Short mmCIF file of C-alpha atoms in Angstrom, two decimals:
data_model
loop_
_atom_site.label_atom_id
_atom_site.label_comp_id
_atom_site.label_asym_id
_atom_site.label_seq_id
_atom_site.Cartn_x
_atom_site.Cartn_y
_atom_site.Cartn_z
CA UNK A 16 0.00 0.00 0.00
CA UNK A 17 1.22 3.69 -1.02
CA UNK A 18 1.85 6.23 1.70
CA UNK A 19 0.54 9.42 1.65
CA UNK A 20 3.69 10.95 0.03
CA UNK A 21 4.07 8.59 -2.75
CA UNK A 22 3.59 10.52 -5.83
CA UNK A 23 0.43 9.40 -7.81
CA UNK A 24 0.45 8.95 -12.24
CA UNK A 25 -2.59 8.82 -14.06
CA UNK A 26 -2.42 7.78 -17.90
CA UNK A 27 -4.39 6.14 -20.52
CA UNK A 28 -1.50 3.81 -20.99
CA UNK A 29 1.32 2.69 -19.18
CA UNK A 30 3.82 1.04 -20.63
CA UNK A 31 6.86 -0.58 -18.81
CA UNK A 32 10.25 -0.51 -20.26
CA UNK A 33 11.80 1.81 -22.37
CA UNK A 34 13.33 -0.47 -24.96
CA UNK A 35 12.39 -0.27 -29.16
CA UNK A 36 8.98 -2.08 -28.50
CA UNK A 37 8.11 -0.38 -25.47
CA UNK A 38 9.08 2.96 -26.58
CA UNK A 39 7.32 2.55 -30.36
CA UNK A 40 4.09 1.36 -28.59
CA UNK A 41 4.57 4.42 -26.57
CA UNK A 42 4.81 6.54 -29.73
CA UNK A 43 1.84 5.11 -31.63
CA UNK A 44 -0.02 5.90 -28.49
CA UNK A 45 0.82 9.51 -27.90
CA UNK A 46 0.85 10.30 -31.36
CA UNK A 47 -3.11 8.86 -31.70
CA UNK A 48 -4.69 10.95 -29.37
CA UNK A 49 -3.82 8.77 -25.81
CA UNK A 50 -2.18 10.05 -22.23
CA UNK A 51 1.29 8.14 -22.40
CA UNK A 52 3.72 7.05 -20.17
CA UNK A 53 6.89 4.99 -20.26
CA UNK A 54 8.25 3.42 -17.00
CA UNK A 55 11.69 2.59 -17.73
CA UNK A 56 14.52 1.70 -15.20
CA UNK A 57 17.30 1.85 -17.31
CA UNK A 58 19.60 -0.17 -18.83
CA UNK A 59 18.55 -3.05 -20.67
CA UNK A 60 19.90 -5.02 -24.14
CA UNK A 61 19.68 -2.43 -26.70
CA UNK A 62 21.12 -0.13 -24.47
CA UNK A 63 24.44 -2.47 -24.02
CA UNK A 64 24.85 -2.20 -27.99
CA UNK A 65 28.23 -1.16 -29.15
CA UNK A 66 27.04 -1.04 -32.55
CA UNK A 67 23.50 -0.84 -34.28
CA UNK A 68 23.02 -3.38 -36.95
CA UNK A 69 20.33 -4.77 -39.28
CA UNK A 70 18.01 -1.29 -38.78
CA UNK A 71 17.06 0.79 -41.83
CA UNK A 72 17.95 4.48 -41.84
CA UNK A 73 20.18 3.99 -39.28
CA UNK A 74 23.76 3.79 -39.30
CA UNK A 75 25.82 1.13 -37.57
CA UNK A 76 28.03 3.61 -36.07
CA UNK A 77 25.00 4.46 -33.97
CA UNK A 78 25.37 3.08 -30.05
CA UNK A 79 22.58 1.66 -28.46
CA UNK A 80 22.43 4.48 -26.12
CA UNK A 81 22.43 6.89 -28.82
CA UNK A 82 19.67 5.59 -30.24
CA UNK A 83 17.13 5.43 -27.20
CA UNK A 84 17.92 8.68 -26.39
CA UNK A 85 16.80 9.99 -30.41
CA UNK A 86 13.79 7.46 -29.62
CA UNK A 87 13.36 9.23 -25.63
CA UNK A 88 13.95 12.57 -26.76
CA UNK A 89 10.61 12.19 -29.59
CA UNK A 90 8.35 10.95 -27.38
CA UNK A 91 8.90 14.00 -24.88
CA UNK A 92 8.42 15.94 -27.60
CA UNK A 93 4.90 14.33 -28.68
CA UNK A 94 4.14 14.81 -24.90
CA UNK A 95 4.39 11.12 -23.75
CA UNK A 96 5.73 11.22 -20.02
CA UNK A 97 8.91 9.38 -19.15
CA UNK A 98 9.92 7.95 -15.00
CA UNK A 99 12.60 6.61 -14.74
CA UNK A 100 11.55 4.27 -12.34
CA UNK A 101 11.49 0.27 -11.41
CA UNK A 102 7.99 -0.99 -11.51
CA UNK A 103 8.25 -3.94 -8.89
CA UNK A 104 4.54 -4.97 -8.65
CA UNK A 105 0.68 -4.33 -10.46
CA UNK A 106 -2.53 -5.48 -9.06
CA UNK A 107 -5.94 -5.03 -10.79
CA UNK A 108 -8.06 -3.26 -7.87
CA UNK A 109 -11.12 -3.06 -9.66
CA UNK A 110 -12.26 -3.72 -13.27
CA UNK A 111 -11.40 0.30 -14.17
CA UNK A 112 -8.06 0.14 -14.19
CA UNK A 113 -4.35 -1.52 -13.31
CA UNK A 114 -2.23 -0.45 -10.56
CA UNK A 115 1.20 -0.40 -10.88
CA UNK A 116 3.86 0.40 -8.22
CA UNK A 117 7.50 1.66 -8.61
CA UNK A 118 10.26 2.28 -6.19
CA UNK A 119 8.92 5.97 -6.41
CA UNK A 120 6.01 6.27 -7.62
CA UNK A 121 2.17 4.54 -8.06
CA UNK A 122 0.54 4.76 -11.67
CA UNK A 123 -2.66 3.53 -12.69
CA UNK A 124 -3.92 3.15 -16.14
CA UNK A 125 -6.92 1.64 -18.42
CA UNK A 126 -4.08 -0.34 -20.58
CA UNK A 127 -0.74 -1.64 -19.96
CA UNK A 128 2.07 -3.02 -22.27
CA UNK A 129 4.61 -4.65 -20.82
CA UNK A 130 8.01 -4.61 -22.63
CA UNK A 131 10.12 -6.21 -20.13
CA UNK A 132 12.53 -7.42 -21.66
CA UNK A 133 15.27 -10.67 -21.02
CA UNK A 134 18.16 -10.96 -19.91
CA UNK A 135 20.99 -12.95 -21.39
CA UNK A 136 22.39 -15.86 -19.02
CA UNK A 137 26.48 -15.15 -19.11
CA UNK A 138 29.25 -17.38 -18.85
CA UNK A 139 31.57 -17.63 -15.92
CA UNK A 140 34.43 -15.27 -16.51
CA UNK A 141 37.30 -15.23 -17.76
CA UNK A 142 35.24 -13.40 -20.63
CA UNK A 143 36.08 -10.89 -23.42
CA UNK A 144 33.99 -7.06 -23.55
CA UNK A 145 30.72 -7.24 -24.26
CA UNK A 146 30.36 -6.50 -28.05
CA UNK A 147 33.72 -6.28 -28.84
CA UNK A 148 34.15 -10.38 -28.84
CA UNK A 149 31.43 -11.61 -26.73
CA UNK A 150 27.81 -11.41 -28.64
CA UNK A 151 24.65 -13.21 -28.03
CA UNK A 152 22.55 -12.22 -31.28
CA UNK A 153 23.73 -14.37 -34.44
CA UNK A 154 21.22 -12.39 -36.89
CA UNK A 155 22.65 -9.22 -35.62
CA UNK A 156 26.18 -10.11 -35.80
CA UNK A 157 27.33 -12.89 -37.93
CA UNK A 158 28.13 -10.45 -40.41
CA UNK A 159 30.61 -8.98 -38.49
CA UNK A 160 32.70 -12.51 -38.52
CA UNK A 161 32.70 -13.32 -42.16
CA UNK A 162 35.69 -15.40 -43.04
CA UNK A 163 36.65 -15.02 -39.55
CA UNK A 164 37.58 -17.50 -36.75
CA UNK A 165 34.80 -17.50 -34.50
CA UNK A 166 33.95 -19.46 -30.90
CA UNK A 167 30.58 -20.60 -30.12
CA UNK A 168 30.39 -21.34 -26.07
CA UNK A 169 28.04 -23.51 -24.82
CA UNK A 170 27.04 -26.78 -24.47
CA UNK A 171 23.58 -27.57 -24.80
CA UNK A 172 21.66 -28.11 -28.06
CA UNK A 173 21.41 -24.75 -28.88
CA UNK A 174 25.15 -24.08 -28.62
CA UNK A 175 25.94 -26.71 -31.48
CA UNK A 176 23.37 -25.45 -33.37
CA UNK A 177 24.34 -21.57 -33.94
CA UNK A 178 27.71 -22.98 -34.38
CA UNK A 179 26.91 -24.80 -37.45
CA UNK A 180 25.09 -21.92 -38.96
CA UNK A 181 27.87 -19.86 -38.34
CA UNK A 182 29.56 -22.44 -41.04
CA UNK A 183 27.36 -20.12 -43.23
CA UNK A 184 30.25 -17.12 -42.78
CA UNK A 185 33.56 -18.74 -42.04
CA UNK A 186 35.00 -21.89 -42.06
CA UNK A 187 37.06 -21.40 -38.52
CA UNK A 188 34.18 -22.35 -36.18
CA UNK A 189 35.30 -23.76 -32.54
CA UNK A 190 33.05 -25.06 -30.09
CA UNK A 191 33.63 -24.21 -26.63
CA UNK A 192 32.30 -26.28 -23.86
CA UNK A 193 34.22 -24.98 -21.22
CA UNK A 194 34.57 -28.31 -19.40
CA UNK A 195 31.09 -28.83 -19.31
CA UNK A 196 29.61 -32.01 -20.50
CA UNK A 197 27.63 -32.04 -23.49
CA UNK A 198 23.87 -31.90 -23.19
CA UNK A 199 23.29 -32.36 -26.67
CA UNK A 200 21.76 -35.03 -28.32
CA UNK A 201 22.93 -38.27 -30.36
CA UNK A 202 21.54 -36.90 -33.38
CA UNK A 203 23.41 -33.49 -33.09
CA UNK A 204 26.43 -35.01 -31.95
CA UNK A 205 26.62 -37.04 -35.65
CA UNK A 206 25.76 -33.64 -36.53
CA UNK A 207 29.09 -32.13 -35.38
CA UNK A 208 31.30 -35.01 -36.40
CA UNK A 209 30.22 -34.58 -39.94
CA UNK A 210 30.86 -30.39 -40.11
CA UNK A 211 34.26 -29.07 -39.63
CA UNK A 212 33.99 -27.76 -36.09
CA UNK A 213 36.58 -28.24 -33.77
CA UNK A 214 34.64 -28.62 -30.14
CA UNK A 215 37.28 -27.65 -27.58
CA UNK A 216 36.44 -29.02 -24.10
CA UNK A 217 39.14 -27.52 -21.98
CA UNK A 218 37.88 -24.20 -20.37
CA UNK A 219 38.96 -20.45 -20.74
CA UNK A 220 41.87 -19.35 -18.49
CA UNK A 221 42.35 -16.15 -20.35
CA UNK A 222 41.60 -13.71 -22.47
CA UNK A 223 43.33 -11.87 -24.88
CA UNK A 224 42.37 -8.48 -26.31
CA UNK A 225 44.04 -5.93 -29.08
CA UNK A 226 44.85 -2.29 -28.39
CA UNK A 227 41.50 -1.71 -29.60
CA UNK A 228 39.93 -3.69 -27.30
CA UNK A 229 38.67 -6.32 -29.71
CA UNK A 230 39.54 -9.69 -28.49
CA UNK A 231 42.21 -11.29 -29.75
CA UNK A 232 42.69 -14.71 -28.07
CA UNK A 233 41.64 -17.00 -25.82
CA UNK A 234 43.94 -18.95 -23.44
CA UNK A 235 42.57 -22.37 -22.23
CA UNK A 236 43.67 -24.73 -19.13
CA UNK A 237 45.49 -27.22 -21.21
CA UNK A 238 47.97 -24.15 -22.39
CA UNK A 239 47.07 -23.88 -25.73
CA UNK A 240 46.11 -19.81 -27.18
CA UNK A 241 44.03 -19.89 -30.01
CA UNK A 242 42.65 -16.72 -32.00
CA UNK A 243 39.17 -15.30 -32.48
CA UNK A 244 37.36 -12.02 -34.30
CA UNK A 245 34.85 -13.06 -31.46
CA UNK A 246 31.81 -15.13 -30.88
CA UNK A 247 28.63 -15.95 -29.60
CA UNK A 248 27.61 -17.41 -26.21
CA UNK A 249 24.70 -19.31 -25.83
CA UNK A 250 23.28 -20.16 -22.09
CA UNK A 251 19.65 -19.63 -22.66
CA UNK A 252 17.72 -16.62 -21.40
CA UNK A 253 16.00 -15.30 -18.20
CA UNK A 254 12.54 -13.87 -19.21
CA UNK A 255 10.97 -10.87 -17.16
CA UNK A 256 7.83 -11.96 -16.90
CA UNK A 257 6.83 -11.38 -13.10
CA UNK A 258 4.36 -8.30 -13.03
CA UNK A 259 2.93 -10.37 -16.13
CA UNK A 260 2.64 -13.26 -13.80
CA UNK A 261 1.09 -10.72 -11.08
CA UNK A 262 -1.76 -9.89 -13.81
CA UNK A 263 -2.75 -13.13 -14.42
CA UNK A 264 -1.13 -13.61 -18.08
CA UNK A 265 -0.46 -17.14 -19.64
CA UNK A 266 3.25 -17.95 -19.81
CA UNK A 267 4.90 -19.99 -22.07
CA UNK A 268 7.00 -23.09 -20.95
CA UNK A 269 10.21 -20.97 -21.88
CA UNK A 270 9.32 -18.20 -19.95
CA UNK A 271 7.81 -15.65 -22.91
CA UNK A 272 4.75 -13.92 -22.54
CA UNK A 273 2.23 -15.68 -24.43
CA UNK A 274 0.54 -13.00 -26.65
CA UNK A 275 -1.15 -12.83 -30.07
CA UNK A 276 -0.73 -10.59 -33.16
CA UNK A 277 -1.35 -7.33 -31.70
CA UNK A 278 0.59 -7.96 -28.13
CA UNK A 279 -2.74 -8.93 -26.17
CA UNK A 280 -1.81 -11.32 -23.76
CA UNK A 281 -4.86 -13.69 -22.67
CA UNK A 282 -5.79 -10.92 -19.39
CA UNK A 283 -7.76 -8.10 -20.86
CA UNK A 284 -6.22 -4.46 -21.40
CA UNK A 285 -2.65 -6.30 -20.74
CA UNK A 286 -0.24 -5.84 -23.95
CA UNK A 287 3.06 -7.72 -24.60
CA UNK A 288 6.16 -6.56 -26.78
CA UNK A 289 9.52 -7.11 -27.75
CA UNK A 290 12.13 -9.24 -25.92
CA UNK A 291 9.69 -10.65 -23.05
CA UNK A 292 7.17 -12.30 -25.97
CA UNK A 293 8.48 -15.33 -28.48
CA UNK A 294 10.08 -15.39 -31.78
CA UNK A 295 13.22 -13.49 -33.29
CA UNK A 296 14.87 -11.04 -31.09
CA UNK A 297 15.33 -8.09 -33.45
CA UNK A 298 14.77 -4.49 -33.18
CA UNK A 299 12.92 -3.92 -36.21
CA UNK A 300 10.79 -7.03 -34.91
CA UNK A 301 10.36 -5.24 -31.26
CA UNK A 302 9.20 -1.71 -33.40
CA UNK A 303 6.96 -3.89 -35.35
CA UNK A 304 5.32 -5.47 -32.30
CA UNK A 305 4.91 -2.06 -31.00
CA UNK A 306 3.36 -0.32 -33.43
CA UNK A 307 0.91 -2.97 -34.11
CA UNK A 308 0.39 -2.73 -29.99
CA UNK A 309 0.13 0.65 -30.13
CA UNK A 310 -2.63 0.79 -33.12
CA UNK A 311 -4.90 -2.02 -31.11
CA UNK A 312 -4.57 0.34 -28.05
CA UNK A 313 -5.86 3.10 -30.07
CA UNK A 314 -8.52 1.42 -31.46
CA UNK A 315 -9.77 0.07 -28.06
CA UNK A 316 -9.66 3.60 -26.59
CA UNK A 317 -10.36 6.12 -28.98
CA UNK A 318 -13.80 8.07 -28.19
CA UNK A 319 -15.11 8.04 -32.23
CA UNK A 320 -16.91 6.80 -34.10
CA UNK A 321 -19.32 5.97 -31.31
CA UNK A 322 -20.98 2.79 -30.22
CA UNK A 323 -23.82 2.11 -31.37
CA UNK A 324 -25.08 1.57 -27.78
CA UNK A 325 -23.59 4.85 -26.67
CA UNK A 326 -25.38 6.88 -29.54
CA UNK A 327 -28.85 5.41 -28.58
CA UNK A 328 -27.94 6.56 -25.01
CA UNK A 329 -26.39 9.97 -25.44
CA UNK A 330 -27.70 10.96 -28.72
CA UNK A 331 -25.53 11.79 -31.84
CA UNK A 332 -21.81 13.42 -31.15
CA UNK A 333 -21.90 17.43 -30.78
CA UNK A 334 -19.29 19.56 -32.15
CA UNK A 335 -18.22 20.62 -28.89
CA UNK A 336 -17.20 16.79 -28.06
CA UNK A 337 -14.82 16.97 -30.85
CA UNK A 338 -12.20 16.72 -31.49
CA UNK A 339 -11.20 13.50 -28.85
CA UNK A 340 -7.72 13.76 -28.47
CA UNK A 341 -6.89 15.63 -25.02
CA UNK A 342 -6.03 19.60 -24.56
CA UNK A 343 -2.92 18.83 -23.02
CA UNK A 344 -2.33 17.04 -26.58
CA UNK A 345 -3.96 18.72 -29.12
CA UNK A 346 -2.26 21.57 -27.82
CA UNK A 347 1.42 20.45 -28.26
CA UNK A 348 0.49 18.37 -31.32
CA UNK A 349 -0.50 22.22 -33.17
CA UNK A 350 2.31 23.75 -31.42
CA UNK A 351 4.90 20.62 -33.09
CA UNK A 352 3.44 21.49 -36.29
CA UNK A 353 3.23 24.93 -35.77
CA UNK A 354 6.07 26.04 -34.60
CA UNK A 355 8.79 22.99 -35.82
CA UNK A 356 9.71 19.85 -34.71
#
């Protein structure tokens, strides 16, 4: 329960996490007519990126950082509200609205999208940087190792997998169990022996890196050094799916938030995006799911045209009640167009 101090948010929609998903169903929402906030408490995937790869318009020498704060900076300036605040439980009081509650603030709204995000399970160190040897997205970075040598750690089924695709852009493709037993199965273990992958079972005892930074190496236990561009590690993720949980919403057995087309999850009012749902785990997938979010939560609240049931009770619409997007809105939507953007 809130004390009497705790500051008190009202919105339309509430969405939680400020990642590409999050932040694009924000957008769609402010920019239709809707009282928007993002809750976001920092940090997150995109915001670790180096490098920005596979997005249109946008060139790779772009951070991650960078690139949220372009994404931040637009929706303050189509009057969507940002906290930067952790949301660390929701509750449905009634059937008006959904309750959330963040380490400084309360905020209740008639929809919420949750873009939550994962987070990547990491190997036991020794490690190299973060994005400057150790990735986790193939499809965003395979093209970076083209005839390359390139690691692959892991040891589960997953693990042998990616490192057979990455046979695809080099032919120097190691396979790094890191003294782990394989988990695989028979049928990918026939699978290995017949591709030109050296699986290395000895574990990392140190890295290596150039002046750059890059890596350059990686020392194992049994002495040997043996060089890499970089490479991929694959442990599996861990899925933020708790205040999803709290509402009510149908997981998946890997942890995703089960949702359909639009981001409804099976609870009513209770949208799903980006890295917390299933399937590829892509930023121009996560702005996809979020605008198509965004849209269904405009056509669920928008005021017009009216039902049919509300017409026969209130008669036809009168000028006056027009038009339905918000003052606070409509007034810094004329003054964007107005005065410049």
């Amino acid at each position: 329960m809130a004390s009497d101090s705790t500051e008190q948010h009202e919105y339309e929609v509430v969405v939680v996490g400020g990642g590409p998903a999050g932040m694009t169903a924000a957008l769609y929402s402010t920019r239709l007519g809707h009282d928007t906030a993002v809750v976001n408490r920092g940090g997150g995937r995109a915001a670790m990126m180096q490098e920005v790869h596979n997005l249109l318009g946008v060139k790779e020498e772009t951070s991650g950082a960078e690139f949220l704060g372009i994404g931040q900076e637009q929706l303050e300036g189509y009057g969507c509200d940002i906290h930067r605040d952790m949301v660390t439980t929701c509750s449905r009081p009634d059937s008006d609205g959904i309750r959330l509650s963040g380490n400084s603030a309360e905020y209740e709204a008639d929809r919420v999208v949750l873009a939550t995000g994962f987070n990547d399970v990491r190997p036991e160190p020794p490690l190299p940087r973060t994005g400057r040897g150790l990735h986790y997205c193939l499809h965003c970075d395979a093209h970076m190792f083209v005839d390359k040598s390139v690691y692959v750690m892991g040891h589960a089924e997953s693990a042998a997998h990616v490192a057979a695709i990455m046979l695809n852009f080099t032919d120097e493709v190691d396979l790094l169990t890191r003294g782990n037993d394989p988990e695989w199965s028979e049928e990918t273990a026939e699978m290995l022996k017949n591709h030109p992958i050296d699986v290395v079972h000895d574990d990392v005892s140190g890295v290596q890196n150039g002046e750059d930074g890059w890596l350059k190496a990686l020392e194992f236990e049994d002495g040997s050094v043996r060089e890499y561009k970089g490479g991929f590690a694959m442990y599996g993720a861990e899925y933020n799916n708790g205040l999803a949980r709290e509402l009510g919403c149908m997981i998946n057995d890997d942890g995703t938030i089960e949702m359909d087309d639009h981001g409804r999850t099976s609870v009513d009012d209770v949208y799903a995006v980006g890295d917390c749902t299933p399937g590829h785990n892509q930023i121009p997938v996560a702005l996809g799911q979020g605008a198509k979010a965004g849209i269904d939560v405009h056509f669920q609240l928008r005021d017009f045209p009216r039902d049919p049931d509300l017409l026969k009770e209130q008669g036809p619409v009168r000028s006056e009640e027009v038009p339905g997007i918000p003052d606070e809105l409509l007034e810094q939507a004329v003054d964007f167009h107005t005065y410049g953007k």
